[in-house]
mmCIF file of C-alpha atoms in Angstrom:
data_model
loop_
_atom_site.group_PDB
_atom_site.id
_atom_site.type_symbol
_atom_site.label_atom_id
_atom_site.label_comp_id
_atom_site.label_asym_id
_atom_site.label_seq_id
_atom_site.Cartn_x
_atom_site.Cartn_y
_atom_site.Cartn_z
ATOM 1 C CA MET A 11 -3.491 6.981 -8.294
ATOM 2 C CA GLU A 12 -0.133 7.188 -10.047
ATOM 3 C CA ALA A 13 1.692 7.868 -6.789
ATOM 4 C CA LEU A 14 0.019 4.863 -5.127
ATOM 5 C CA ASP A 15 0.874 2.781 -8.156
ATOM 6 C CA GLU A 16 4.592 3.699 -7.774
ATOM 7 C CA ILE A 17 4.506 2.834 -4.042
ATOM 8 C CA LEU A 18 2.860 -0.560 -4.702
ATOM 9 C CA VAL A 19 5.423 -1.451 -7.381
ATOM 10 C CA LYS A 20 8.165 -0.747 -4.781
ATOM 11 C CA LEU A 21 6.460 -2.873 -2.113
ATOM 12 C CA SER A 22 5.606 -5.788 -4.382
ATOM 13 C CA GLU A 23 8.882 -5.997 -6.274
ATOM 14 C CA ARG A 24 11.661 -4.832 -3.948
ATOM 15 C CA THR A 25 13.057 -6.069 -0.653
ATOM 16 C CA GLU A 26 14.570 -2.840 0.664
ATOM 17 C CA PHE A 27 11.473 -2.381 2.852
ATOM 18 C CA GLY A 28 11.539 -5.999 4.065
ATOM 19 C CA ILE A 29 9.870 -9.138 2.753
ATOM 20 C CA ILE A 30 6.268 -8.067 2.164
ATOM 21 C CA LEU A 31 4.044 -11.160 2.133
ATOM 22 C CA GLU A 32 0.757 -9.261 1.976
ATOM 23 C CA ALA A 33 -0.588 -5.749 2.319
ATOM 24 C CA GLU A 34 -3.941 -4.156 1.936
ATOM 25 C CA GLY A 35 -5.340 -0.734 2.542
ATOM 26 C CA MET A 36 -7.737 2.026 1.732
ATOM 27 C CA LEU A 37 -6.565 5.575 1.207
ATOM 28 C CA PRO A 38 -8.195 8.807 0.038
ATOM 29 C CA ALA A 39 -7.386 10.007 -3.460
ATOM 30 C CA ALA A 40 -6.776 13.636 -4.393
ATOM 31 C CA ASP A 41 -10.089 13.771 -6.281
ATOM 32 C CA GLY A 42 -12.135 12.755 -3.220
ATOM 33 C CA THR A 43 -12.603 9.095 -4.162
ATOM 34 C CA TRP A 44 -11.119 6.218 -2.164
ATOM 35 C CA LEU A 45 -8.513 3.765 -3.449
ATOM 36 C CA TYR A 46 -8.339 0.231 -2.144
ATOM 37 C CA PHE A 47 -5.229 -1.911 -2.774
ATOM 38 C CA ASP A 48 -4.002 -5.430 -2.226
ATOM 39 C CA ILE A 49 -0.467 -6.699 -2.561
ATOM 40 C CA ILE A 50 1.119 -10.154 -2.687
ATOM 41 C CA PRO A 51 4.708 -10.763 -3.788
ATOM 42 C CA GLY A 52 5.185 -9.578 -7.341
ATOM 43 C CA GLU A 53 1.583 -8.550 -7.814
ATOM 44 C CA TYR A 54 -0.869 -5.809 -6.739
ATOM 45 C CA GLU A 55 -4.323 -4.409 -7.510
ATOM 46 C CA ILE A 56 -5.869 -0.941 -7.095
ATOM 47 C CA ARG A 57 -9.591 -0.311 -7.253
ATOM 48 C CA ASN A 58 -12.042 2.530 -6.427
ATOM 49 C CA ASP A 59 -14.760 2.032 -3.878
ATOM 50 C CA ALA A 60 -16.730 3.793 -1.127
ATOM 51 C CA PRO A 61 -14.996 3.878 2.257
ATOM 52 C CA ASP A 62 -16.084 1.685 5.164
ATOM 53 C CA TYR A 63 -13.536 3.431 7.462
ATOM 54 C CA THR A 64 -11.699 6.721 7.110
ATOM 55 C CA ARG A 65 -8.304 5.134 6.458
ATOM 56 C CA ARG A 66 -6.823 1.654 6.778
ATOM 57 C CA LEU A 67 -3.483 0.038 6.122
ATOM 58 C CA CYS A 68 -2.083 -3.391 7.006
ATOM 59 C CA VAL A 69 1.339 -4.766 6.015
ATOM 60 C CA VAL A 70 2.346 -8.353 6.795
ATOM 61 C CA GLY A 71 5.920 -9.527 6.315
ATOM 62 C CA SER A 72 9.277 -10.176 7.875
ATOM 63 C CA LYS A 73 12.478 -8.215 8.364
ATOM 64 C CA MET A 74 10.498 -5.041 7.642
ATOM 65 C CA ASP A 75 12.211 -1.691 7.903
ATOM 66 C CA THR A 76 9.466 0.261 9.621
ATOM 67 C CA ASP A 77 11.270 3.565 9.274
ATOM 68 C CA LYS A 78 11.488 3.188 5.455
ATOM 69 C CA LEU A 79 7.902 1.934 5.291
ATOM 70 C CA GLU A 80 6.634 4.978 7.234
ATOM 71 C CA LYS A 81 8.493 7.357 4.943
ATOM 72 C CA LEU A 82 7.279 5.583 1.804
ATOM 73 C CA LEU A 83 3.683 5.542 3.000
ATOM 74 C CA LYS A 84 3.913 8.974 4.632
ATOM 75 C CA LEU A 85 2.355 7.874 7.927
#
């Protein structure tokens, strides 16, 4: 969860990846649980829940640097 927290801080507070207007996703954690997250500019939330899919990620914004986003999110 700490690694995801660091990623979300970067996406919600910096513009080097583009202007992120909104993002949400669901990713597996190392301990076998699933982490859901939501981002709006300057703010984010992480919560645990059961998966409804195996993996999901959506990022909405403008002037996004997709190469940097892919490296950051390890897609």
